[in-house]
Tab-separated table of C-alpha atoms and ligand atoms in Angstrom:
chain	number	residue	atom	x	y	z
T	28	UNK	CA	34.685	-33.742	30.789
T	29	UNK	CA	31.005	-32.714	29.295
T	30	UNK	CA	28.471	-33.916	32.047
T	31	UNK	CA	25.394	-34.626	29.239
T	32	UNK	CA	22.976	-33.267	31.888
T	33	UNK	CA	24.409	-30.134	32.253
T	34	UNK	CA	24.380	-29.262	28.230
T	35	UNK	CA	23.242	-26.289	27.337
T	36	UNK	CA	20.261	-28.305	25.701
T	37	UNK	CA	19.624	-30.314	28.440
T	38	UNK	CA	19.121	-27.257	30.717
T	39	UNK	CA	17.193	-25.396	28.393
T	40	UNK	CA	19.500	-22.842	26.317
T	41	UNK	CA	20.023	-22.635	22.401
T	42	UNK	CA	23.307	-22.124	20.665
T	43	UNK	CA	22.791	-19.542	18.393
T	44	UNK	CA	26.586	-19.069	15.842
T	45	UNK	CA	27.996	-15.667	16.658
T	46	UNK	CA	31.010	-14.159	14.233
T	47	UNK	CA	33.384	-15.763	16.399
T	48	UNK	CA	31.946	-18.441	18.879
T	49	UNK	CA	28.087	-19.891	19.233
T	50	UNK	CA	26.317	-17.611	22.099
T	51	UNK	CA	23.784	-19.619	23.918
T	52	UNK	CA	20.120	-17.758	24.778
T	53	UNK	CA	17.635	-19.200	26.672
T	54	UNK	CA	15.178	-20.845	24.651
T	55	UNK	CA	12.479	-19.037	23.858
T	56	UNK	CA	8.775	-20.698	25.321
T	57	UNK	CA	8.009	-22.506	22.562
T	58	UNK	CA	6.555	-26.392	22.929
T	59	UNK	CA	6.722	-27.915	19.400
T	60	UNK	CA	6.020	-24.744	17.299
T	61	UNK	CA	3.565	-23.100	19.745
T	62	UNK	CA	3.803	-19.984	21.964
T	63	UNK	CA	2.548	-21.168	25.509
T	64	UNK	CA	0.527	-18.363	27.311
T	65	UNK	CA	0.264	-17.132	31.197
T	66	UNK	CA	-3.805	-17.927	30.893
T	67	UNK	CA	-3.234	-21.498	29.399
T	68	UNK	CA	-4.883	-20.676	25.365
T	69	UNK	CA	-2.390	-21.065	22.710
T	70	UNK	CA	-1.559	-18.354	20.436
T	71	UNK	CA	-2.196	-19.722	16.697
T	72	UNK	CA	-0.397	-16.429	15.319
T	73	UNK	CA	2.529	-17.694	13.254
T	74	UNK	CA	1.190	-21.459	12.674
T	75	UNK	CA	0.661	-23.227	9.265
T	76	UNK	CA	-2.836	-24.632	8.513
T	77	UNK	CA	-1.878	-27.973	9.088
T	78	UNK	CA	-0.644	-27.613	12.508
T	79	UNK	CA	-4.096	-25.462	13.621
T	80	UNK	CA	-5.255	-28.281	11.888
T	81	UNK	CA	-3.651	-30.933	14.575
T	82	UNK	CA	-4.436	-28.398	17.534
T	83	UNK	CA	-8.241	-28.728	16.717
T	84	UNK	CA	-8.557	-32.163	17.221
T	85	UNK	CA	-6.118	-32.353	20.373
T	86	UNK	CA	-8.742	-30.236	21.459
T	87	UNK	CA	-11.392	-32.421	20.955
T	88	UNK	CA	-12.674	-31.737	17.356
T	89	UNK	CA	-12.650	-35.291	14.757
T	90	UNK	CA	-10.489	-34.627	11.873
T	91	UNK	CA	-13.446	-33.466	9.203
T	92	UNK	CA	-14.467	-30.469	11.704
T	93	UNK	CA	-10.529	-29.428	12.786
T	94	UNK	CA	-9.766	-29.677	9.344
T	95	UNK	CA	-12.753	-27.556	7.736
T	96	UNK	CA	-12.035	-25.350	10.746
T	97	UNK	CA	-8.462	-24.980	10.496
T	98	UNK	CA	-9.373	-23.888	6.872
T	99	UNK	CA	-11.844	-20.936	8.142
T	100	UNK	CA	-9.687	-19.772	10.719
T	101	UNK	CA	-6.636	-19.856	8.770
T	102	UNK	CA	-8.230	-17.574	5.851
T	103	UNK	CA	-9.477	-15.267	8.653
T	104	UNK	CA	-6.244	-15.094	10.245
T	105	UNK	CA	-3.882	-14.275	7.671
T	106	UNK	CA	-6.140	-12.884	5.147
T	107	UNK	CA	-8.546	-10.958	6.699
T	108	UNK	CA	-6.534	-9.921	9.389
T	109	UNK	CA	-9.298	-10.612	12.379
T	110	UNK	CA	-7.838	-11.094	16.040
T	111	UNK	CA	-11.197	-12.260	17.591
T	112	UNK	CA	-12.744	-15.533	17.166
T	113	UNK	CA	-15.968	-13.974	17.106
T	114	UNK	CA	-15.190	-11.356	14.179
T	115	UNK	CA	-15.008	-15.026	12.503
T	116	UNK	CA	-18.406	-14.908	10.837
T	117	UNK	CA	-18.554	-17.866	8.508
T	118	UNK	CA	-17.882	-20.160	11.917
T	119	UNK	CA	-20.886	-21.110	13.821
T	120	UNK	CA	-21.283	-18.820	16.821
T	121	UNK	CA	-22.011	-21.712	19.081
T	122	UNK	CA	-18.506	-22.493	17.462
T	123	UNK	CA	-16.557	-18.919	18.545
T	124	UNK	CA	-16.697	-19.143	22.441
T	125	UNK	CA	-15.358	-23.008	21.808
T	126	UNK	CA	-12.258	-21.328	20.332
T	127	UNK	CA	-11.638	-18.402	22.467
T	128	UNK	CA	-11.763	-20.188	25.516
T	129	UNK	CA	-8.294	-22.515	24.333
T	130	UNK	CA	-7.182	-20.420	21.524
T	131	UNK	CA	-5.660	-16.707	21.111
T	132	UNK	CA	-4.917	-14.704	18.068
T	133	UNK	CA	-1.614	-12.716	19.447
T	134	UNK	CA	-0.166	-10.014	18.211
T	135	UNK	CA	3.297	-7.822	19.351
T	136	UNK	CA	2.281	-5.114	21.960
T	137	UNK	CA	2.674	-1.858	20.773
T	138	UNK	CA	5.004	0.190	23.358
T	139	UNK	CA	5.353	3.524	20.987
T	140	UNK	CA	3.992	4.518	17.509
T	141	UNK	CA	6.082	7.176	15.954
T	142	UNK	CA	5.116	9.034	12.885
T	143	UNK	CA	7.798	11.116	10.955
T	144	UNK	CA	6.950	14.185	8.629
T	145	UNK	CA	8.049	12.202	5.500
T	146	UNK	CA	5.320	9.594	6.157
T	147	UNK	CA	7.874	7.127	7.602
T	148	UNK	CA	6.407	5.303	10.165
T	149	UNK	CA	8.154	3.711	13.258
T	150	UNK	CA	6.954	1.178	16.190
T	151	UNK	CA	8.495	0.325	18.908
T	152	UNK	CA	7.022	-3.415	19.773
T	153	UNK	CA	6.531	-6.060	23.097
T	154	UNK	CA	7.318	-9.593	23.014
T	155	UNK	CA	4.626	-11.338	25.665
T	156	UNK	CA	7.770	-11.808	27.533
T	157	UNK	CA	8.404	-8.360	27.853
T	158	UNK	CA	11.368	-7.906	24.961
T	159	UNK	CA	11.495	-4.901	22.922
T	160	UNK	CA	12.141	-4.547	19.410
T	161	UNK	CA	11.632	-2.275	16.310
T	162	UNK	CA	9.542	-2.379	13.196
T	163	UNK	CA	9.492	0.110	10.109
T	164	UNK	CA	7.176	1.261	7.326
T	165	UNK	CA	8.824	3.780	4.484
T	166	UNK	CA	6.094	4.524	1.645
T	167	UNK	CA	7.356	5.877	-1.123
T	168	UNK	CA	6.034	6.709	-4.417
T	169	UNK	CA	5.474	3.552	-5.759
T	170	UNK	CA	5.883	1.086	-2.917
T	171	UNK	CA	5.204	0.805	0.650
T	172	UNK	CA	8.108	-1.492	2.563
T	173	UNK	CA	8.079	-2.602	5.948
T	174	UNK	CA	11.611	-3.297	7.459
T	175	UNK	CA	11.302	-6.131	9.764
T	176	UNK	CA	13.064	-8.021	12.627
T	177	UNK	CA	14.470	-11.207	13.467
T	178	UNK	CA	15.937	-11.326	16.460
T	179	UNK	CA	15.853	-9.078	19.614
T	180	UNK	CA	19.505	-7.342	19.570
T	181	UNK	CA	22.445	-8.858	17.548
T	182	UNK	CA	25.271	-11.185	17.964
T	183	UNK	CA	26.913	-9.525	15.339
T	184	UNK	CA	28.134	-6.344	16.506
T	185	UNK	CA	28.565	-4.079	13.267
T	186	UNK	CA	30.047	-1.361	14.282
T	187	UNK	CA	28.211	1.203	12.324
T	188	UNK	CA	24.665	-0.488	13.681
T	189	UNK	CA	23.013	0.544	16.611
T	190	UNK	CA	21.233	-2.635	16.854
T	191	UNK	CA	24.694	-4.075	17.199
T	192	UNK	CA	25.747	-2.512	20.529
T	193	UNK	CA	22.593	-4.442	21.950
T	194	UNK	CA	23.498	-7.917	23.258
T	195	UNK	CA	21.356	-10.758	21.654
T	196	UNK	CA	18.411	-11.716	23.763
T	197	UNK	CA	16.344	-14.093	21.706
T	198	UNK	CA	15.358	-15.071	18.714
T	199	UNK	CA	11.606	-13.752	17.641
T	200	UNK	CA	9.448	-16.780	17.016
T	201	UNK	CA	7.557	-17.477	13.621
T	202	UNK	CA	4.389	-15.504	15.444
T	203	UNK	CA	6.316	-12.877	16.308
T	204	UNK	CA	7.774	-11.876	12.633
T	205	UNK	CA	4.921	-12.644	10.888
T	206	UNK	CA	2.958	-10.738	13.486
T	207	UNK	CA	4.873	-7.553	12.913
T	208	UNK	CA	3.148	-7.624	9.143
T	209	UNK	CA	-0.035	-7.939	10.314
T	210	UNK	CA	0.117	-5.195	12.926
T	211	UNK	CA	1.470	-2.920	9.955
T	212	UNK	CA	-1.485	-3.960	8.258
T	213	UNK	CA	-3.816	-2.926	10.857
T	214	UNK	CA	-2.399	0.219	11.610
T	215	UNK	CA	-2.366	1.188	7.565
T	216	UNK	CA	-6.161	0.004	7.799
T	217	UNK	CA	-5.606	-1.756	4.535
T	218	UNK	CA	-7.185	-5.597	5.480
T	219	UNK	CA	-9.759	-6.758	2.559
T	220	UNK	CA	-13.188	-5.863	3.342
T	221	UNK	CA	-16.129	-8.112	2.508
T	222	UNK	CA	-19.159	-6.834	0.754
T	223	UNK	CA	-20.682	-7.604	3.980
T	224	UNK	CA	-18.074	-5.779	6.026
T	225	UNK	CA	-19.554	-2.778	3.980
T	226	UNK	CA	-23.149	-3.770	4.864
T	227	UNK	CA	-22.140	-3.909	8.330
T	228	UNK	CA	-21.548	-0.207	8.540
T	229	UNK	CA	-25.317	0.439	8.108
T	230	UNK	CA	-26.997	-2.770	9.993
T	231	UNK	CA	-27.340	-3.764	13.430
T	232	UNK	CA	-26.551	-7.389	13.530
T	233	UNK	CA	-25.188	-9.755	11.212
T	234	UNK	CA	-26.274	-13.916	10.989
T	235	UNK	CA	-23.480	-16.658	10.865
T	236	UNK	CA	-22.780	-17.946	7.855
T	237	UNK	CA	-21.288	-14.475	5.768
T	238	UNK	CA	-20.851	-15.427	2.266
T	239	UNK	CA	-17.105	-14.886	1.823
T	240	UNK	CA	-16.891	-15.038	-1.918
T	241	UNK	CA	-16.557	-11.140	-2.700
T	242	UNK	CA	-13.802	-8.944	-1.616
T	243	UNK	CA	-11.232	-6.443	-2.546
T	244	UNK	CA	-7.646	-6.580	-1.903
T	245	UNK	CA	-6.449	-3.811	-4.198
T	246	UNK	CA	-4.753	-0.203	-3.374
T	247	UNK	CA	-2.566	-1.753	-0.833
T	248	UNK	CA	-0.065	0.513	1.197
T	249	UNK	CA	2.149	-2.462	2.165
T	250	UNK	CA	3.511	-3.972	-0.942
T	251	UNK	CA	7.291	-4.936	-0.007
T	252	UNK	CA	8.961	-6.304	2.906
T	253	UNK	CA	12.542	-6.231	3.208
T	254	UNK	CA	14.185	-8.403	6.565
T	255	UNK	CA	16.546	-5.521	7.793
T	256	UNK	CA	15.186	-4.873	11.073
T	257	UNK	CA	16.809	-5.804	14.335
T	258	UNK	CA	18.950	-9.396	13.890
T	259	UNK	CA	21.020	-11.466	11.433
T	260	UNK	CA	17.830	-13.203	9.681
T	261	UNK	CA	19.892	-16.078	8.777
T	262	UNK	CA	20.905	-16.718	12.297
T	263	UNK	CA	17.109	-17.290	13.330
T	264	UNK	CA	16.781	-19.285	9.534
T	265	UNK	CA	14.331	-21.520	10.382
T	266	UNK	CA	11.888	-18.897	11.986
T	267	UNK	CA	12.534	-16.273	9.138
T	268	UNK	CA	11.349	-18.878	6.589
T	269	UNK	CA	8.456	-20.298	8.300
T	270	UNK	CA	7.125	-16.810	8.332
T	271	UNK	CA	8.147	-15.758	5.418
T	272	UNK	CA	6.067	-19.223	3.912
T	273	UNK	CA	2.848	-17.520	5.768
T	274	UNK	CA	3.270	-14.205	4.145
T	275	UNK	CA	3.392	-15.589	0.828
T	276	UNK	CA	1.182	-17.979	0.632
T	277	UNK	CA	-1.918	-16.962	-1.523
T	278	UNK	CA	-4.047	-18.071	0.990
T	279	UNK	CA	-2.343	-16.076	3.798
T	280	UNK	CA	-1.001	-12.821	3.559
T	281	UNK	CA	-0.174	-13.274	-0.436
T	282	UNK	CA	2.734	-11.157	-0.968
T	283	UNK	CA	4.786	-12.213	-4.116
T	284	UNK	CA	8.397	-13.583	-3.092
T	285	UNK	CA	9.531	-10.764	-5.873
T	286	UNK	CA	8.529	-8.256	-3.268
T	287	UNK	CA	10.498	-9.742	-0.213
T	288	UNK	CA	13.964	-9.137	0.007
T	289	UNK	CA	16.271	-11.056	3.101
T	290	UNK	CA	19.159	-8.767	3.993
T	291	UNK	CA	22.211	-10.871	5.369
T	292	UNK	CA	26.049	-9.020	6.910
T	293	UNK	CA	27.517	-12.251	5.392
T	294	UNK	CA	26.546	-15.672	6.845
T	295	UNK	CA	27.765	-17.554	4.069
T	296	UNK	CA	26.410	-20.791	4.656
T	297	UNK	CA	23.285	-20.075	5.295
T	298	UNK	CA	22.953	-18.235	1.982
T	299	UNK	CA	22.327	-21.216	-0.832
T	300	UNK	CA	19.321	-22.117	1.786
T	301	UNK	CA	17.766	-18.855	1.707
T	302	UNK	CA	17.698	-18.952	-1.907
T	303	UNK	CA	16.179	-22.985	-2.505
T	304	UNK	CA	14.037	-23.069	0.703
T	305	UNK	CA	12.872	-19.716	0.874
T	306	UNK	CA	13.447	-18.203	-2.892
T	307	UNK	CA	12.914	-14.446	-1.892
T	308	UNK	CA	15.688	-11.629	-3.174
T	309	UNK	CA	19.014	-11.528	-1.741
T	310	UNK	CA	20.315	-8.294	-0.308
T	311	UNK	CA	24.008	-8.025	1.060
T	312	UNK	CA	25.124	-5.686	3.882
T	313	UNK	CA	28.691	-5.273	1.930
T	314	UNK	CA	29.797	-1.987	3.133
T	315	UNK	CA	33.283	-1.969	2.434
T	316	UNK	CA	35.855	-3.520	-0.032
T	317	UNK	CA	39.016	-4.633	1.718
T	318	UNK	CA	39.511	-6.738	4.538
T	319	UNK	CA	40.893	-4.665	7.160
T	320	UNK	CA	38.142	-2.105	6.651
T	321	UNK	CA	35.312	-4.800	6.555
T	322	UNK	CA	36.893	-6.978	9.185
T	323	UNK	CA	36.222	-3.669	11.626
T	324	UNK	CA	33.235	-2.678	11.156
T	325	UNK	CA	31.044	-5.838	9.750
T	326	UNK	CA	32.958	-8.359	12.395
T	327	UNK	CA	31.900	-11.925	10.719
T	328	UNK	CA	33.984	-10.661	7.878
T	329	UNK	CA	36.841	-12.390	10.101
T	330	UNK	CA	34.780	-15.644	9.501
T	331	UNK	CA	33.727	-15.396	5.626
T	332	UNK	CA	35.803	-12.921	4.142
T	333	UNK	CA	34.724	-10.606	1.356
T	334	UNK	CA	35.779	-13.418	-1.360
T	335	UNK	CA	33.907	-16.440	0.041
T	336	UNK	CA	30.697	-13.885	0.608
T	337	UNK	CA	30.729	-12.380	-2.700
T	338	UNK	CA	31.187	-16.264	-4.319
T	339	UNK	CA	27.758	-17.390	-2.574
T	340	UNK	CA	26.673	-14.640	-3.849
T	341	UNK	CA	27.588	-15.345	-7.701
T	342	UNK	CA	26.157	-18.968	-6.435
T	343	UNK	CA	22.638	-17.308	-5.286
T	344	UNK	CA	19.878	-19.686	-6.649
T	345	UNK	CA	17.549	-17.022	-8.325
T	346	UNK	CA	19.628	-14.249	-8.978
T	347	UNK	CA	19.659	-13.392	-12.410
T	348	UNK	CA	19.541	-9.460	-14.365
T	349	UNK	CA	15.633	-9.373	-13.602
T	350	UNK	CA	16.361	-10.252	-9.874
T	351	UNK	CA	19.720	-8.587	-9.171
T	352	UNK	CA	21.503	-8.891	-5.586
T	353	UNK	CA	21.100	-5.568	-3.773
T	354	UNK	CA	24.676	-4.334	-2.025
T	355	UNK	CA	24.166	-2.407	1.326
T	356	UNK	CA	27.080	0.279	1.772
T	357	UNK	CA	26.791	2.817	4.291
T	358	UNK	CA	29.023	5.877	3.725
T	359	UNK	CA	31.640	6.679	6.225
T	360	UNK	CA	33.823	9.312	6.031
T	361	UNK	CA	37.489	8.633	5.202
T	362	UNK	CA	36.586	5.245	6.387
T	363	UNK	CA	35.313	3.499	3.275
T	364	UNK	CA	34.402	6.440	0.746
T	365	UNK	CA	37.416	7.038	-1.265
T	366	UNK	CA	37.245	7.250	-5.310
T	367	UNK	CA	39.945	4.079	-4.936
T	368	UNK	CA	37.509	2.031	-2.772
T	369	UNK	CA	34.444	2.606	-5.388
T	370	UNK	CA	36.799	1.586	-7.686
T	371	UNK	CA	37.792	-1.881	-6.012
T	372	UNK	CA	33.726	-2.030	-5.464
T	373	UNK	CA	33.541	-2.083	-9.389
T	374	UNK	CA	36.069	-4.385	-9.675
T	375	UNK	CA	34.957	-7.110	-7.498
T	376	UNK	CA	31.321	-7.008	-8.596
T	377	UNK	CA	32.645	-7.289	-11.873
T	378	UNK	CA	35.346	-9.795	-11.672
T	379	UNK	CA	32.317	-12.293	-9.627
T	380	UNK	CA	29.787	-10.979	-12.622
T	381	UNK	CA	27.682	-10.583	-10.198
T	382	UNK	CA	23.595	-9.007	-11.393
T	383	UNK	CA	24.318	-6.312	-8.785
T	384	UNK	CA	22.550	-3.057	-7.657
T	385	UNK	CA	24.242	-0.699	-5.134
T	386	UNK	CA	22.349	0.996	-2.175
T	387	UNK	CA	24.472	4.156	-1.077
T	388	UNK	CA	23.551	4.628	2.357
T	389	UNK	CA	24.008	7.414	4.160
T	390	UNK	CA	24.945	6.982	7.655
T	391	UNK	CA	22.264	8.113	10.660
T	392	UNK	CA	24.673	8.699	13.370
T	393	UNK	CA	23.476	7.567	17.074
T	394	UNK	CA	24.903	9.029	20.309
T	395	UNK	CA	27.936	7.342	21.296
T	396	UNK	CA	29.195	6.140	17.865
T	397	UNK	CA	32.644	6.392	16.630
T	398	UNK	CA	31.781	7.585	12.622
T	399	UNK	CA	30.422	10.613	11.041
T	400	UNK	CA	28.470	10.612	7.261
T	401	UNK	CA	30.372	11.538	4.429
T	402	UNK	CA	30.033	14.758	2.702
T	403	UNK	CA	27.333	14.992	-0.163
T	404	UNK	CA	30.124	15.494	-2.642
T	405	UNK	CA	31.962	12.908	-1.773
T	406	UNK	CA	28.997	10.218	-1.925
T	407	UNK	CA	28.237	11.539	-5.209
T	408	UNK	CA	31.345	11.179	-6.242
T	409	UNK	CA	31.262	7.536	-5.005
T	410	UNK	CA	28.138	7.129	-6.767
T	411	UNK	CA	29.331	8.307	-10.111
T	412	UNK	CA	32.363	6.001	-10.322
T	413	UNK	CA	30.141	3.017	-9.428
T	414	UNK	CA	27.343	3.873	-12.625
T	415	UNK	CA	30.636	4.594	-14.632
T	416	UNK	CA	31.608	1.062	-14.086
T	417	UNK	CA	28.016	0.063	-15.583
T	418	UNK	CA	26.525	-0.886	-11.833
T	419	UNK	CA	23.539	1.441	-11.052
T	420	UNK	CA	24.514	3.322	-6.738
T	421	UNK	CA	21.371	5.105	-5.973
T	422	UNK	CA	21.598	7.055	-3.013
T	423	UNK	CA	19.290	6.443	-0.565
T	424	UNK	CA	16.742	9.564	0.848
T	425	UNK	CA	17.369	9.557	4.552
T	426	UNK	CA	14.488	8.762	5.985
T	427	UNK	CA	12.587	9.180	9.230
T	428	UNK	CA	15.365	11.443	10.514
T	429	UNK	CA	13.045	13.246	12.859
T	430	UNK	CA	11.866	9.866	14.982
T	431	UNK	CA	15.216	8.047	15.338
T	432	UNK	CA	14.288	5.586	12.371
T	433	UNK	CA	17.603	4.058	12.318
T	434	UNK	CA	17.620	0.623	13.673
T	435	UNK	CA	18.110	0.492	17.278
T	436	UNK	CA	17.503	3.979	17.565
T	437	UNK	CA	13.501	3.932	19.467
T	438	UNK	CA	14.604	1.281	21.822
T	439	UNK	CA	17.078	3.098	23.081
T	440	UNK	CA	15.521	6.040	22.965
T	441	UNK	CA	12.495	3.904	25.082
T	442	UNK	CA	15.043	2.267	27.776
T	443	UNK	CA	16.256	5.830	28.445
T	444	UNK	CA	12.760	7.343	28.611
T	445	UNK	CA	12.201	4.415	31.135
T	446	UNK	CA	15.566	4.871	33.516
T	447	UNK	CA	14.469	8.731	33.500
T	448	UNK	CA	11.216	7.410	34.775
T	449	UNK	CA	12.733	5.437	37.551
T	450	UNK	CA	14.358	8.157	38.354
T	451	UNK	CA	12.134	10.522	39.146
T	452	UNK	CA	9.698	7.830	40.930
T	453	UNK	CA	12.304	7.445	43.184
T	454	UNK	CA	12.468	10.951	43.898
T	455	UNK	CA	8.874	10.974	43.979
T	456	UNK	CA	8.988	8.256	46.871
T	457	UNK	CA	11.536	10.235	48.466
T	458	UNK	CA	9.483	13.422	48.563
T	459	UNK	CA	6.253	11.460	49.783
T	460	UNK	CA	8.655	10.065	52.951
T	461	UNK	CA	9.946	13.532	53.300
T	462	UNK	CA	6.289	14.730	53.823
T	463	UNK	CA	4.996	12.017	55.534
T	464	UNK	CA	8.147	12.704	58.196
T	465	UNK	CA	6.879	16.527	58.666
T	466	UNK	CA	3.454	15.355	59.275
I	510	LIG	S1	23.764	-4.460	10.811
I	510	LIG	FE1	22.352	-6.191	11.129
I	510	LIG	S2	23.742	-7.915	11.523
I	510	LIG	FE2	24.977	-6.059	11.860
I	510	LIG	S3	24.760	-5.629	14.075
I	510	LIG	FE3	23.164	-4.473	12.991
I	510	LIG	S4	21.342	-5.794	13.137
I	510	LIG	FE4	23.156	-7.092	13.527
C-alpha cells in the first residue's frame, strides 16, 4: 500500500523517466521558479520579465515602478550582460543598493577554463550547490557554437558517452542553462557596448540616467548554440525551453531559433513538443541502424526503437529541406561502420523521406571505455556510400583533443585531480604528526 505522505513528492524528490524506469532526484531548491540563496537575495538569472516583474512588487515596489523596473533590469540582464545592480546605469542610484540588498544576478562558478590549440574552448562549471558540469565553445570559420548542458550526469547511459557513466544528479535549473551562455559571452568579451561604455574608458564618473539608445551588437563570436552538453535535454523539457525562450527573445539574448539546435538520443514523446513549444532545429543522436546494435549502446532504444524515433522524426513540426534534421553517428570500429550498415542508414532515411544531414563523428575515446575509432578509410568509406545515396555525411574535425573536450571528459579529469589532492593532504597531515611526534 502507497502511504501518500511518504511519496516521493511529498518528501521532496522528482521523478525524472529513465530508459527503463523513472529515477527520482532530489528536487532541486527551487520555490516557484526561483533559486533560493544561503544570504536570503534571490537570484533573477534565468527569470522572464514578468516574473522580475511580480518579485518587485513582493518587495515592496507598486506595479508602475516593478514593472518599468523589471523592464530596465531585464534589458541589462540579458542584453547587456551586467551582473551588478550598480553597472545598471539608466536605474536611479538611490535605486541600485535597493536591489542588491534582495536581489542577485548569479552566474555558474567557474572551477577550470581550458583552452585548446585549435581555439576550442572548454569550462568546467559550479552549481551554487556545489555540482559540476561542462560547457563548450568550438569557433570555426564561419560560426562560433557553444555546446551546452542540461542536466548534471545522465540517466541514459550511452555507452559510447562519458557523460553516461555519471549517475544523474539533478536537473540544471532555467538560471543555470541560460547562465552558461552568458558566461560564454563574458569570457569571449563580446556583450554590446554603449556609446557611453566607450566614453567611460576616458572619464572619471558617469551620472544616472545613460541614454541607452545607441549600441552595437555586431561581429559576434557566439552565433550558434547546439544542446549537446551533459543530459538528455528533453528529460529536463520544461527547463530547456524556458531558457531557450530567454535566449531568443529579441529583447534578451536575441539569438535566432535557426541558430539553436536541441540534440535528443531518442525520447520520442517529448519530440512533437520540442518542435511546437520551442521551434528550434532537431538533431538526433542515431548512431547505429539495427536494433541489437542501437539497443547496446544508445539504451532507450529498448523503449522507442529506431522505427518509432525515426517516425517523430518525419513528424518534426519545422523540419523541412531548408531546416533538415541533423543525424549524430559516432564511428565505432566493427561495431557500427560497415559499408552494409551505411547502406541500411540510406535506406531508412530514405524510406521515412526524411530532410536529413549526417554528422560522422569520430569517436574521442576516454579511459576505461570498451570501443576504439574507426580507421580513416573506413569512415570515408562510410561517408561516401551515405552522399552516394544523395544524403550529405560530413565528417566531423576532432576537436579540442588536447583538453579532454569530449563530454564528460574535464569532470572527470577534475574529480581525479581532487582525490589526488586528498591524497596527498592526508599525507601531508601525516607528515606534520610525524614531526610534531619528534619534537
Ligand atoms: S550521449 Fe547524451 S543522452 Fe547519452 S549518456 Fe551521453 S549525455 Fe546522456
Amino acid at each position: 500500500m502507497t502511504d501518500a505522505n511518504l511519496s516521493p513528492a511529498a518528501i521532496g524528490l522528482m521523478p525524472i523517466p529513465g530508459h527503463i524506469d523513472p529515477v527520482p532526484v532530489p528536487r532541486t531548491n527551487l520555490v516557484d521558479g526561483v533559486t533560493p540563496r544561503a544570504d536570503g537575495r534571490i537570484d533573477v538569472m534565468g527569470l522572464p520579465k514578468k516574473r522580475i516583474t511580480e518579485l518587485f512588487e513582493i518587495a515592496g515596489l507598486d506595479a508602475k515602478a516593478a514593472k518599468l523596473r523589471a523592464k530596465q533590469v531585464y534589458h541589462w540582464l540579458y542584453h547587456r550582460g551586467v551582473t551588478e545592480f550598480e553597472a545598471m546605469t539608466d536605474i536611479a542610484k538611490t535605486m541600485r543598493p535597493w536591489l542588491s540588498e534582495r536581489f542577485v544576478i548569479g552566474r555558474p562558478e567557474i572551477v577550470e577554463a581550458q583552452h585548446s590549440v585549435d581555439g576550442t574552448r572548454k569550462w568546467l562549471l559550479r552549481t551554487a550547490d556545489g555540482h559540476d558540469f561542462e560547457m563548450v565553445f568550438i569557433p570555426d570559420a564561419d560560426r562560433g557554437t557553444l555546446c551546452v548542458s542540461s542536466q548534471v550526469g545522465c540517466t541514459l547511459n550511452c555507452k559510447f558517452c562519458h557523460t553516461g557513466t555519471m549517475r544523474l544528479v539533478r536537473n540544471l535549473t532555467v538560471g543555470e542553462i541560460v547562465g552558461q551562455v552568458m558566461l560564454a559571452r563574458d569570457a569571449l568579451g563580446e556583450w554590446p557596448k554603449s556609446a557611453t561604455d566607450t566614453r567611460l574608458a576616458t572619464m572619471a564618473g558617469l551620472d544616472e540616467d545613460e541614454d541607452e539608445g545607441n549600441y552595437s551588437s555586431d561581429g559576434r563570436l557566439l552565433t550558434n548554440i547546439v544542446m549537446m552538453g551533459m543530459g538528455e535535454p528533453l528529460y529536463n523539457f520544461d527547463n530547456v525551453k524556458d531558457a531557450l525562450k530567454l535566449v531568443m527573445d529579441g529583447e534578451g539574448l536575441a539569438l535566432s531559433r535557426r541558430r539553436i539546435t536541441l540534440s535528443t538520443s531518442g525520447v520520442v514523446p517529448q519530440m512533437a513538443r520540442c518542435g511546437e513549444e520551442i521551434g528550434v532545429n532537431l538533431a538526433v543522436s542515431l548512431h547505429a541502424v539495427t536494433k541489437d546494435v542501437r539497443d547496446e549502446i544508445v539504451p532507450i532504444n529498448r523503449k522507442y526503437g529506431i522505427e518509432e524515433l525515426l517516425q517523430a522524426c518525419a513528424d518534426y513540426p519545422g523540419a523541412s529541406n531548408a531546416r533538415r534534421i541533423t543525424f549524430e553517428y559516432v564511428m565505432l570500429k566493427d561495431k557500427n561502420d560497415s559499408d552494409a550498415d551505411a547502406r541500411e542508414l540510406v535506406r531508412l532515411l530514405q524510406q521515412y523521406r526524411l530532410p536529413a544531414k549526417v554528422n560522422l563523428i569520430p569517436f574521442n575515446p576516454w579511459p576505461g571505455t570498451p570501443y576504439e575509432c574507426s580507421t580513416p578509410e573506413r569512415i570515408r568509406a562510410f561517408s561516401n556510400i551515405v552522399f552516394e545515396g544523395g544524403i550529405s555525411a560530413p565528417v566531423r574535425t576532432p576537436r579540442g583533443r588536447d583538453i579532454d573536450a569530449a563530454c564528460g571528459q574535464l569532470k572527470t579529469a577534475a574529480e581525479k585531480k581532487s582525490r589526488a589532492q586528498i591524497d596527498r593532504e592526508a599525507l601531508e597531515r601525516i607528515y606534520a604528526e610525524k614531526e610534531a611526534e619528534l619534537g
